[in-house]
Amino acid sequence: MKPKLIADAMLGRLARWLRLYGYDVIYGLVDDDEILKIAEEEDRLILTRDSGLAERSRRVILLRSNKLEEQFEELKNFGFTFEELFPPNARCPKCNGLIRKAEKEEIKSKVPHNVYAKYDEFYVCTKCGQIYWPGRQWNEMIKIDRKLRNKNKRS
Ligand SMILES: [Zn+2]
């Protein structure tokens, strides 16, 4: 089971990536008291780089680095695992909603014509409606994905 998380306001990029790996991450709150309260109520681990905030709770992971790749290494040391990016396992990086496969017909009016013509694989966020497909942006993400997951592997 993946732990549920809440990330502080400085960790937006990390939060979006963790959602892509299927982690349930609340992000966007700036008030420490609110973060602590929700962590307690919803049994979430707090991700933060703020030692002041970290001292106020036991359910905290204090990150040292501000670089995404190094933050992933830190999380691996805490036992986090990351499987290959694959949309049905992902959560929406924008809103943390669950993502499901979409029928091509269903998204026809919602994507540009050239995109509709070129791709057959589409996914939609069940919460905010954002549509995803394996285009250029996706391929860029796959490249970063490989880096994040395989940093310490030698092959
Ligand atoms: Zn969404």
PDB file of C-alpha atoms and ligand atoms in Angstrom:
ATOM      1  CA  MET A   1       0.000   0.000   0.000  1.00  0.00           C
ATOM      2  CA  LYS A   2       1.218   3.463  -0.857  1.00  0.00           C
ATOM      3  CA  PRO A   3       1.129   5.917   2.047  1.00  0.00           C
ATOM      4  CA  LYS A   4      -1.188   8.887   1.639  1.00  0.00           C
ATOM      5  CA  LEU A   5       0.719  12.156   1.609  1.00  0.00           C
ATOM      6  CA  ILE A   6       0.399  15.858   2.065  1.00  0.00           C
ATOM      7  CA  ALA A   7       3.120  18.077   0.620  1.00  0.00           C
ATOM      8  CA  ASP A   8       3.969  21.541   1.836  1.00  0.00           C
ATOM      9  CA  ALA A   9       3.738  24.559  -0.464  1.00  0.00           C
ATOM     10  CA  MET A  10       7.391  24.364  -1.552  1.00  0.00           C
ATOM     11  CA  LEU A  11       7.099  20.878  -3.026  1.00  0.00           C
ATOM     12  CA  GLY A  12       4.805  21.391  -6.007  1.00  0.00           C
ATOM     13  CA  ARG A  13       6.942  19.647  -8.577  1.00  0.00           C
ATOM     14  CA  LEU A  14       7.524  16.650  -6.329  1.00  0.00           C
ATOM     15  CA  ALA A  15       3.808  16.476  -5.541  1.00  0.00           C
ATOM     16  CA  ARG A  16       2.868  16.371  -9.224  1.00  0.00           C
ATOM     17  CA  TRP A  17       5.379  13.615  -9.912  1.00  0.00           C
ATOM     18  CA  LEU A  18       4.269  11.538  -6.948  1.00  0.00           C
ATOM     19  CA  ARG A  19       0.696  11.761  -8.225  1.00  0.00           C
ATOM     20  CA  LEU A  20       1.888  10.477 -11.590  1.00  0.00           C
ATOM     21  CA  TYR A  21       3.332   7.462  -9.764  1.00  0.00           C
ATOM     22  CA  GLY A  22      -0.047   6.846  -8.196  1.00  0.00           C
ATOM     23  CA  TYR A  23       0.484   8.426  -4.802  1.00  0.00           C
ATOM     24  CA  ASP A  24      -2.450  10.236  -3.245  1.00  0.00           C
ATOM     25  CA  VAL A  25      -0.921  13.656  -2.534  1.00  0.00           C
ATOM     26  CA  ILE A  26      -2.674  16.735  -1.197  1.00  0.00           C
ATOM     27  CA  TYR A  27      -0.873  19.864  -2.283  1.00  0.00           C
ATOM     28  CA  GLY A  28      -1.621  23.564  -2.291  1.00  0.00           C
ATOM     29  CA  LEU A  29      -2.135  24.322   1.396  1.00  0.00           C
ATOM     30  CA  VAL A  30       0.127  27.011   2.820  1.00  0.00           C
ATOM     31  CA  ASP A  31      -1.017  27.027   6.426  1.00  0.00           C
ATOM     32  CA  ASP A  32       1.046  24.716   8.649  1.00  0.00           C
ATOM     33  CA  ASP A  33      -1.779  24.235  11.134  1.00  0.00           C
ATOM     34  CA  GLU A  34      -4.075  23.106   8.371  1.00  0.00           C
ATOM     35  CA  ILE A  35      -1.462  20.724   6.975  1.00  0.00           C
ATOM     36  CA  LEU A  36      -0.943  19.210  10.439  1.00  0.00           C
ATOM     37  CA  LYS A  37      -4.690  18.888  11.001  1.00  0.00           C
ATOM     38  CA  ILE A  38      -5.385  17.138   7.695  1.00  0.00           C
ATOM     39  CA  ALA A  39      -2.371  14.844   8.125  1.00  0.00           C
ATOM     40  CA  GLU A  40      -3.804  13.756  11.462  1.00  0.00           C
ATOM     41  CA  GLU A  41      -7.410  13.411  10.289  1.00  0.00           C
ATOM     42  CA  GLU A  42      -6.664  11.580   7.060  1.00  0.00           C
ATOM     43  CA  ASP A  43      -3.646   9.600   8.245  1.00  0.00           C
ATOM     44  CA  ARG A  44      -1.275  11.259   5.789  1.00  0.00           C
ATOM     45  CA  LEU A  45       2.499  11.599   5.925  1.00  0.00           C
ATOM     46  CA  ILE A  46       3.726  15.171   5.634  1.00  0.00           C
ATOM     47  CA  LEU A  47       6.418  15.877   3.067  1.00  0.00           C
ATOM     48  CA  THR A  48       8.325  19.020   3.865  1.00  0.00           C
ATOM     49  CA  ARG A  49      11.677  20.758   3.705  1.00  0.00           C
ATOM     50  CA  ASP A  50      10.760  22.926   6.662  1.00  0.00           C
ATOM     51  CA  SER A  51      12.344  21.602   9.855  1.00  0.00           C
ATOM     52  CA  GLY A  52      10.060  23.857  11.892  1.00  0.00           C
ATOM     53  CA  LEU A  53       7.010  22.112  10.481  1.00  0.00           C
ATOM     54  CA  ALA A  54       8.703  18.721  10.774  1.00  0.00           C
ATOM     55  CA  GLU A  55       9.247  19.210  14.502  1.00  0.00           C
ATOM     56  CA  ARG A  56       5.537  19.616  15.064  1.00  0.00           C
ATOM     57  CA  SER A  57       4.483  16.139  13.968  1.00  0.00           C
ATOM     58  CA  ARG A  58       5.674  12.559  14.118  1.00  0.00           C
ATOM     59  CA  ARG A  59       4.154  11.665  10.754  1.00  0.00           C
ATOM     60  CA  VAL A  60       6.740  13.606   8.755  1.00  0.00           C
ATOM     61  CA  ILE A  61       9.332  13.021   6.103  1.00  0.00           C
ATOM     62  CA  LEU A  62      11.835  15.868   6.165  1.00  0.00           C
ATOM     63  CA  LEU A  63      13.509  16.238   2.788  1.00  0.00           C
ATOM     64  CA  ARG A  64      16.960  17.814   2.522  1.00  0.00           C
ATOM     65  CA  SER A  65      17.290  18.490  -1.176  1.00  0.00           C
ATOM     66  CA  ASN A  66      15.408  20.928  -3.374  1.00  0.00           C
ATOM     67  CA  LYS A  67      16.231  18.934  -6.525  1.00  0.00           C
ATOM     68  CA  LEU A  68      13.568  16.557  -7.797  1.00  0.00           C
ATOM     69  CA  GLU A  69      15.964  13.693  -8.559  1.00  0.00           C
ATOM     70  CA  GLU A  70      17.586  13.888  -5.149  1.00  0.00           C
ATOM     71  CA  GLN A  71      14.209  14.086  -3.449  1.00  0.00           C
ATOM     72  CA  PHE A  72      13.284  10.829  -5.161  1.00  0.00           C
ATOM     73  CA  GLU A  73      16.475   9.242  -3.841  1.00  0.00           C
ATOM     74  CA  GLU A  74      15.584  10.422  -0.359  1.00  0.00           C
ATOM     75  CA  LEU A  75      12.110   8.926  -0.670  1.00  0.00           C
ATOM     76  CA  LYS A  76      13.571   5.616  -1.871  1.00  0.00           C
ATOM     77  CA  ASN A  77      15.661   5.575   1.282  1.00  0.00           C
ATOM     78  CA  PHE A  78      12.412   5.883   3.229  1.00  0.00           C
ATOM     79  CA  GLY A  79      11.129   2.789   1.418  1.00  0.00           C
ATOM     80  CA  PHE A  80       9.079   4.445  -1.302  1.00  0.00           C
ATOM     81  CA  THR A  81       8.798   2.464  -4.518  1.00  0.00           C
ATOM     82  CA  PHE A  82       8.112   3.736  -8.007  1.00  0.00           C
ATOM     83  CA  GLU A  83       6.744   1.606 -10.796  1.00  0.00           C
ATOM     84  CA  GLU A  84       6.905   2.537 -14.431  1.00  0.00           C
ATOM     85  CA  LEU A  85       4.662   5.433 -15.369  1.00  0.00           C
ATOM     86  CA  PHE A  86       1.476   3.997 -16.742  1.00  0.00           C
ATOM     87  CA  PRO A  87      -1.637   6.137 -16.922  1.00  0.00           C
ATOM     88  CA  PRO A  88      -4.172   3.813 -15.280  1.00  0.00           C
ATOM     89  CA  ASN A  89      -1.978   3.688 -12.164  1.00  0.00           C
ATOM     90  CA  ALA A  90      -1.441   7.424 -12.120  1.00  0.00           C
ATOM     91  CA  ARG A  91      -3.326  10.189 -10.463  1.00  0.00           C
ATOM     92  CA  CYS A  92      -3.919  13.472 -12.206  1.00  0.00           C
ATOM     93  CA  PRO A  93      -0.863  15.700 -11.613  1.00  0.00           C
ATOM     94  CA  LYS A  94      -3.145  18.741 -11.607  1.00  0.00           C
ATOM     95  CA  CYS A  95      -5.783  17.725  -9.092  1.00  0.00           C
ATOM     96  CA  ASN A  96      -4.920  14.306  -7.560  1.00  0.00           C
ATOM     97  CA  GLY A  97      -8.026  12.728  -9.167  1.00  0.00           C
ATOM     98  CA  LEU A  98      -8.047   9.166 -10.477  1.00  0.00           C
ATOM     99  CA  ILE A  99      -7.357   8.679 -14.170  1.00  0.00           C
ATOM    100  CA  ARG A 100      -9.231   6.235 -16.393  1.00  0.00           C
ATOM    101  CA  LYS A 101      -8.927   5.141 -19.994  1.00  0.00           C
ATOM    102  CA  ALA A 102     -11.248   7.060 -22.310  1.00  0.00           C
ATOM    103  CA  GLU A 103     -12.997   5.935 -25.477  1.00  0.00           C
ATOM    104  CA  LYS A 104     -11.876   7.857 -28.507  1.00  0.00           C
ATOM    105  CA  GLU A 105     -15.406   9.024 -29.324  1.00  0.00           C
ATOM    106  CA  GLU A 106     -15.871  10.453 -25.876  1.00  0.00           C
ATOM    107  CA  ILE A 107     -12.958  12.890 -26.127  1.00  0.00           C
ATOM    108  CA  LYS A 108     -13.514  13.869 -29.769  1.00  0.00           C
ATOM    109  CA  SER A 109     -14.858  17.356 -29.057  1.00  0.00           C
ATOM    110  CA  LYS A 110     -12.364  17.973 -26.279  1.00  0.00           C
ATOM    111  CA  VAL A 111      -8.982  17.679 -28.001  1.00  0.00           C
ATOM    112  CA  PRO A 112      -7.514  19.424 -31.064  1.00  0.00           C
ATOM    113  CA  HIS A 113      -8.389  17.759 -34.422  1.00  0.00           C
ATOM    114  CA  ASN A 114      -4.800  16.842 -35.195  1.00  0.00           C
ATOM    115  CA  VAL A 115      -4.447  15.141 -31.832  1.00  0.00           C
ATOM    116  CA  TYR A 116      -7.671  13.223 -32.353  1.00  0.00           C
ATOM    117  CA  ALA A 117      -6.484  12.079 -35.779  1.00  0.00           C
ATOM    118  CA  LYS A 118      -3.012  11.075 -34.669  1.00  0.00           C
ATOM    119  CA  TYR A 119      -3.568   9.165 -31.417  1.00  0.00           C
ATOM    120  CA  ASP A 120      -5.726   6.220 -30.346  1.00  0.00           C
ATOM    121  CA  GLU A 121      -4.913   6.121 -26.680  1.00  0.00           C
ATOM    122  CA  PHE A 122      -6.567   8.627 -24.358  1.00  0.00           C
ATOM    123  CA  TYR A 123      -7.030   8.960 -20.628  1.00  0.00           C
ATOM    124  CA  VAL A 124      -9.229  11.303 -18.670  1.00  0.00           C
ATOM    125  CA  CYS A 125      -9.134  12.563 -15.101  1.00  0.00           C
ATOM    126  CA  THR A 126     -12.326  11.509 -13.327  1.00  0.00           C
ATOM    127  CA  LYS A 127     -12.224  14.645 -11.204  1.00  0.00           C
ATOM    128  CA  CYS A 128     -11.150  17.654 -13.308  1.00  0.00           C
ATOM    129  CA  GLY A 129     -11.675  16.191 -16.793  1.00  0.00           C
ATOM    130  CA  GLN A 130      -8.123  16.823 -17.998  1.00  0.00           C
ATOM    131  CA  ILE A 131      -7.331  14.603 -20.986  1.00  0.00           C
ATOM    132  CA  TYR A 132      -3.982  12.866 -21.457  1.00  0.00           C
ATOM    133  CA  TRP A 133      -2.500  11.152 -24.496  1.00  0.00           C
ATOM    134  CA  PRO A 134       0.963   9.825 -25.439  1.00  0.00           C
ATOM    135  CA  GLY A 135       2.133  12.938 -27.266  1.00  0.00           C
ATOM    136  CA  ARG A 136       5.307  14.935 -27.038  1.00  0.00           C
ATOM    137  CA  GLN A 137       4.737  16.064 -23.464  1.00  0.00           C
ATOM    138  CA  TRP A 138       4.105  12.476 -22.399  1.00  0.00           C
ATOM    139  CA  ASN A 139       7.353  11.336 -24.028  1.00  0.00           C
ATOM    140  CA  GLU A 140       9.250  14.034 -22.184  1.00  0.00           C
ATOM    141  CA  MET A 141       7.755  12.708 -18.976  1.00  0.00           C
ATOM    142  CA  ILE A 142       8.820   9.154 -19.789  1.00  0.00           C
ATOM    143  CA  LYS A 143      12.406  10.377 -20.135  1.00  0.00           C
ATOM    144  CA  ILE A 144      12.296  12.015 -16.720  1.00  0.00           C
ATOM    145  CA  ASP A 145      10.559   8.924 -15.347  1.00  0.00           C
ATOM    146  CA  ARG A 146      13.471   6.711 -16.387  1.00  0.00           C
ATOM    147  CA  LYS A 147      15.934   9.052 -14.734  1.00  0.00           C
ATOM    148  CA  LEU A 148      13.970   9.209 -11.507  1.00  0.00           C
ATOM    149  CA  ARG A 149      13.502   5.469 -11.200  1.00  0.00           C
ATOM    150  CA  ASN A 150      16.810   4.175 -12.443  1.00  0.00           C
ATOM    151  CA  LYS A 151      19.297   6.631 -11.081  1.00  0.00           C
ATOM    152  CA  ASN A 152      21.205   4.070  -9.032  1.00  0.00           C
ATOM    153  CA  LYS A 153      20.824   1.140 -11.385  1.00  0.00           C
ATOM    154  CA  ARG A 154      23.712  -0.024 -13.481  1.00  0.00           C
ATOM    155  CA  SER A 155      22.974  -2.071 -16.550  1.00  0.00           C
TER     156      SER A 155
HETATM  157 ZN    ZN B   1      -7.548  16.120 -12.601  1.00  0.00          ZN
END
